[in-house]
Structure formats: structure tokens, C-alpha cells
Short mmCIF file of C-alpha atoms in Angstrom, two decimals:
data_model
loop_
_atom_site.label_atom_id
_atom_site.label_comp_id
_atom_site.label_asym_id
_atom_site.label_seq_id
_atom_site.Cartn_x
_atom_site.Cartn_y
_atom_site.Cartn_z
CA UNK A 1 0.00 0.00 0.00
CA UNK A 2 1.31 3.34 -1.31
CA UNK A 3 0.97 6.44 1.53
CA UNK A 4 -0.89 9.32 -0.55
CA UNK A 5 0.41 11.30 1.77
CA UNK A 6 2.69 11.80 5.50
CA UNK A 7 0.13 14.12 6.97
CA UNK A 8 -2.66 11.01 7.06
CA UNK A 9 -0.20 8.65 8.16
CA UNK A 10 0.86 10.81 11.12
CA UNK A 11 -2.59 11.17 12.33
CA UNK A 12 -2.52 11.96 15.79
CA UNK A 13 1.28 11.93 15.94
CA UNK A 14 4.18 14.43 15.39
CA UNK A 15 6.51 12.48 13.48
CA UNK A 16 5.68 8.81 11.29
CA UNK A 17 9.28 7.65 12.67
CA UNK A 18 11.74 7.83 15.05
CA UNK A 19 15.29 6.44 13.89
CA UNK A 20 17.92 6.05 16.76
CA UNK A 21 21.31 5.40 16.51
CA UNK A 22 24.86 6.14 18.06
CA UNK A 23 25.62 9.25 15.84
CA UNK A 24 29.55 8.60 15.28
CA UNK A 25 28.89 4.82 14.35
CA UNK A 26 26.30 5.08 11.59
CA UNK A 27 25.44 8.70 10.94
CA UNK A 28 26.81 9.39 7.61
CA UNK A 29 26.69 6.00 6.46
CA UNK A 30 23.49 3.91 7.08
CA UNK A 31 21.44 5.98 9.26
CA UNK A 32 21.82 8.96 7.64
CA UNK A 33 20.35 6.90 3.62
CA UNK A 34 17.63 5.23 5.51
CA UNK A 35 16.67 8.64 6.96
CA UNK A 36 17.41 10.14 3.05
CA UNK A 37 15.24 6.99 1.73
CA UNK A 38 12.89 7.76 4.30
CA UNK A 39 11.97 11.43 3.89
CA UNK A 40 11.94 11.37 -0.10
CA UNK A 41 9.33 8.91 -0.13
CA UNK A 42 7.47 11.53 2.32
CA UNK A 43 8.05 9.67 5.43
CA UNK A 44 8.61 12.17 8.32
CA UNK A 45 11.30 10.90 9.86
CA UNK A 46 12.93 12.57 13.19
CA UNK A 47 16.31 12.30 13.43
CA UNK A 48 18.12 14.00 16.10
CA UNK A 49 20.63 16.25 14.46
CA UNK A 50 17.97 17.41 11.87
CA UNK A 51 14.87 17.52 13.85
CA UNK A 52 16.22 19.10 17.75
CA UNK A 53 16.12 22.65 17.75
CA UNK A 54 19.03 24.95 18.52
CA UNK A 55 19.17 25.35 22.51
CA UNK A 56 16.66 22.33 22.76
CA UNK A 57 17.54 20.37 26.11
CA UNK A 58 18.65 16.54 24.27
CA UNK A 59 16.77 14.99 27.00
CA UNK A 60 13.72 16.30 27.42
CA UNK A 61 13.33 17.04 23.05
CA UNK A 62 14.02 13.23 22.17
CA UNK A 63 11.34 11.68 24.99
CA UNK A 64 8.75 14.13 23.57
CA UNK A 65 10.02 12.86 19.79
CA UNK A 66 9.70 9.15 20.74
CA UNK A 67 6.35 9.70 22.46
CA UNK A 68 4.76 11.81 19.31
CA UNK A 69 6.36 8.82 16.86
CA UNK A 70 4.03 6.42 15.14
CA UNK A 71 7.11 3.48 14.56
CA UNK A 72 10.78 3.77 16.43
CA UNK A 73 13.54 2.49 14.41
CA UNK A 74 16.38 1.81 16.62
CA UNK A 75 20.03 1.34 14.57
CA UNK A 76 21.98 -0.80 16.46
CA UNK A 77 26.34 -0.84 15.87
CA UNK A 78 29.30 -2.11 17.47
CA UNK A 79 29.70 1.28 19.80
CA UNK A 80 26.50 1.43 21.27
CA UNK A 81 26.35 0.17 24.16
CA UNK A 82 29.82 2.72 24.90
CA UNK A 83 27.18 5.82 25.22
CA UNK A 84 24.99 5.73 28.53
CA UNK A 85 23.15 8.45 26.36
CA UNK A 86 22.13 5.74 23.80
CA UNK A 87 21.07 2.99 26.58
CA UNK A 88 19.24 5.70 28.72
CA UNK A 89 17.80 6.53 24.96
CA UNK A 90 16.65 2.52 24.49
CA UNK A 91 15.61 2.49 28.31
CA UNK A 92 13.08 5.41 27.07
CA UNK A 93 11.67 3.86 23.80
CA UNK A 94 11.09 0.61 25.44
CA UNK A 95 9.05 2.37 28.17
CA UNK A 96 7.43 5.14 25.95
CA UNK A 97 6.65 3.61 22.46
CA UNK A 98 6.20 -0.50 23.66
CA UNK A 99 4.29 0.10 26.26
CA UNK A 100 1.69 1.69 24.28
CA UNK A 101 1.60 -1.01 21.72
CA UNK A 102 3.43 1.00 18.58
CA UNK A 103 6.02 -0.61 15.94
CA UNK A 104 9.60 -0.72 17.02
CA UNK A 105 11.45 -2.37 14.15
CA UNK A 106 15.32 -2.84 15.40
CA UNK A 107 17.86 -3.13 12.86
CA UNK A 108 21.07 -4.35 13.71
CA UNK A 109 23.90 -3.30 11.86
CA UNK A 110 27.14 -5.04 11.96
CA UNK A 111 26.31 -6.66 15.15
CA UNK A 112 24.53 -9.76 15.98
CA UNK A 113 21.57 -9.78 17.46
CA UNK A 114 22.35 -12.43 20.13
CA UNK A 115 25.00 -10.19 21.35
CA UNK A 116 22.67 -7.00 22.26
CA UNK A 117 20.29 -9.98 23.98
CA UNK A 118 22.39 -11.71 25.51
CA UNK A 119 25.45 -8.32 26.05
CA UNK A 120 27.87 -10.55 24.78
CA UNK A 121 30.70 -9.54 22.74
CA UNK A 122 31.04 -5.62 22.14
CA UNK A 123 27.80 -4.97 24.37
CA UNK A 124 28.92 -7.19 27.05
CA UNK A 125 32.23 -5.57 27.49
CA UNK A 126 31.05 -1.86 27.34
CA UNK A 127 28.21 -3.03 29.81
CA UNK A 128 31.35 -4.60 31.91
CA UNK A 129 33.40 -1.09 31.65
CA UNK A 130 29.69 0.94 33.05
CA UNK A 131 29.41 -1.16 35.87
CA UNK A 132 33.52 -0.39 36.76
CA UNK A 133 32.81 3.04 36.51
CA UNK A 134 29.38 2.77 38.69
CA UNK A 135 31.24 1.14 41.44
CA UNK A 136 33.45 3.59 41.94
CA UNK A 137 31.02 6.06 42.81
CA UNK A 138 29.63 5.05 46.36
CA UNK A 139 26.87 7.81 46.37
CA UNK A 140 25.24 6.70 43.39
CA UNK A 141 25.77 3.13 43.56
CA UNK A 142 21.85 1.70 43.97
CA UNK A 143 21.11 4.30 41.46
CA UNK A 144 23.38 3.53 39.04
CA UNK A 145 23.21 -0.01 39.61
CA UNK A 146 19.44 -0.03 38.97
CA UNK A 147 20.10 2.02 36.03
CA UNK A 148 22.31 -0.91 35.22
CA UNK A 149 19.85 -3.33 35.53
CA UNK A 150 17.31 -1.34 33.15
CA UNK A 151 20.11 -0.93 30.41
CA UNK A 152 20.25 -4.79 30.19
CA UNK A 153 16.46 -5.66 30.45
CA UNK A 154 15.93 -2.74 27.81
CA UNK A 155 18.96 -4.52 25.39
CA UNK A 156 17.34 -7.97 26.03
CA UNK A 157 13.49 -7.21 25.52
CA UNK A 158 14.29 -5.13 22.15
CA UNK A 159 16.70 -8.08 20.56
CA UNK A 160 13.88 -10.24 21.19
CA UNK A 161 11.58 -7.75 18.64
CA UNK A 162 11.56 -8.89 15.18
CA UNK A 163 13.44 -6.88 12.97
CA UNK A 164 16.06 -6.80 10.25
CA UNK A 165 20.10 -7.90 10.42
CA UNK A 166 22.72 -5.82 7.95
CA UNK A 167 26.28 -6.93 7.54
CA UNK A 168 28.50 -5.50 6.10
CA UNK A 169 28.92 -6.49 2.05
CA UNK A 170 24.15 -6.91 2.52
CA UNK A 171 24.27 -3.80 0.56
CA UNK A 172 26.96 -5.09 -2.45
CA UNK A 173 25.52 -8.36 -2.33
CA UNK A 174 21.99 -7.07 -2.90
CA UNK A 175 23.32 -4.49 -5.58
CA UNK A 176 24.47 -7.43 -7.31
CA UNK A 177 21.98 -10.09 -7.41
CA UNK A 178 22.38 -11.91 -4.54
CA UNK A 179 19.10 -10.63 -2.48
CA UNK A 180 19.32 -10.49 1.36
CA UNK A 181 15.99 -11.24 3.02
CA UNK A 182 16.68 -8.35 5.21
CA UNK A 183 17.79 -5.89 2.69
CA UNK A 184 14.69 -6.56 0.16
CA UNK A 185 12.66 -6.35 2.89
CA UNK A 186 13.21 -2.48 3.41
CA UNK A 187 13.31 -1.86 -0.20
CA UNK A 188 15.81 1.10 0.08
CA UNK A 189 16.61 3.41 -2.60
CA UNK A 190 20.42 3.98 -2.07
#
């Protein structure tokens, strides 16, 4: 089914999509065509750098953009789990978007899937180098340690979404002839 048009898809919501993902990882690559794919087919599409206002508070602007967002598309990399922005991020859209029953459609780029649900691998040992730096700090240590806790539950219960898998060579294999499930799938200008 063709969309005629954004404005009647975003009935009742700011923005048709939300794509996430750790800015230095997959910005100017990935991220940043699926959000060009997205918003020439008329798909509006919030992305942080284009969407938050000058002087904007990051915080409180992206939970207001996840809750007015029909579908969240979370991009997940290698880095991710690095930025306690991006988990606090995740922690949000699993409390703000799948609690009310919308799409979230994970993609995983260049990192299994099984690793983000199980924080094995890259996720595990960024996880591993949070928790070092939590107990250091006595003060905050329930808090942090909670926060901890959420950061995992939020990385397990989004891996277990259906969504869509990219390695890297999906795009030249595709290109060529050899069609990836996950890559036809999206259909993707690029």
C-alpha cells in the first residue's frame, strides 16, 4: 500500500518515525540513507541532528520525539552500548513507544543480534566497563546499579523484537543479485 500522503499517516502523531542510533557509528553511512530513503518517499522521519532545535535540552526534546512517533527504528552498531546516552535513549523507547503497543522495528547493523540480547561480545564488554565506573562512585551506587539493571532488560526485551540484520557487504551483495531477506525487505533506494 502506497501512503498518498505523510500528513494522514501521522494522524494523531508528530513524526511517522523515530530512527535512533549512536551518531559517530552510523550517521553518515546507514542511518543517515535510511533517513534520506525515508523522507523522499514523504516519510517524516525525526532524526536527532535534523529535527532538535538549537538550545533544545537533548533529553527532554528526544522523549517528547519518541512519544509523538508512530514506529521507532532503533540502529543498532558495534559502539553502542559505549554511550549511557544511547542505553538511557533505548531504556526510554522501550518504556514510551512498547508500552503503548506501537512498531519498534530494530535493525542491527554489523552486530549480531544475540549479542545485544544476551550483552555478549562488544555490548557485554562496554556493559562490563559501566558497571567499573558505577562502582566507583559510592553515592550513586543503587542508582546507578538499577540504572544498570534497566540498560540490560531494555537490550534484552528489544533483541527479542523482530526486525532486520545488515552486515557489512548486505548492501553489495543485494546491488548485485544476490538478495538479502533483510535488505529486500526495506526496499531502500540507495
Amino acid at each position: 500500500m502506497a501512503l498518498e500522503s505523510s500528513s494522514s499517516f501521522t494522524y494523531g502523531f508528530t513524526y511517522d518515525v523515530f530512527l535512533s542510533s549512536r551518531g559517530s557509528d552510523t550517521r553518515y553511512g546507514f542511518t543517515g540513507n535510511l533517513w534520506k530513503s525515508l523522507s523522499g518517499r514523504g516519510i517524516h522521519t525525526f532524526i536527532d541532528d535534523k529535527d532538535l532545535e538549537r538550545g533544545d535540552e537533548i533529553t527532554p526534546a528526544l522523549i517528547k520525539a519518541i512519544e509523538e512517533s508512530r514506529i521507532v527504528i532503533p540502529v543498532f552498531s558495534n559502539n553502542d552500548a559505549s554511550s549511557s546516552f544511547c542505553l538511557d535513549e533505548l531504556v526510554n523507547i522501550i518504556d514510551r513507544v512498547k508500552a503503548k503497543g506501537r512498531l519498534v522495528l530494530p535493525i542491527f547493523y554489523d552486530v549480531d543480534p544475540s549479542h545485544v540480547r544476551h550483552q555478549t561480545g562488544s555490548y557485554g564488554e562496554a556493559l562490563a566497563k559501566h558497571e567499573a565506573r558505577f562502582k566507583v562512585n559510592k553515592k550513586k551506587f543503587n542508582e546507578n546499579m538499577e540504572r544498570l539493571q534497566k540498560w540490560k532488560a531494555a537490550l534484552h526485551q528489544i533483541a527479542n523484537l523482530s526486525g532486520h540484520h545488515f552486515k557489512l557487504g548486505d548492501l553489495w551483495n543485494w546491488r548485485n543479485g544476490q538478495n538479502n531477506a533483510c535488505t529486500s525487505t526495506l526496499q531502500l533506494d540507495c
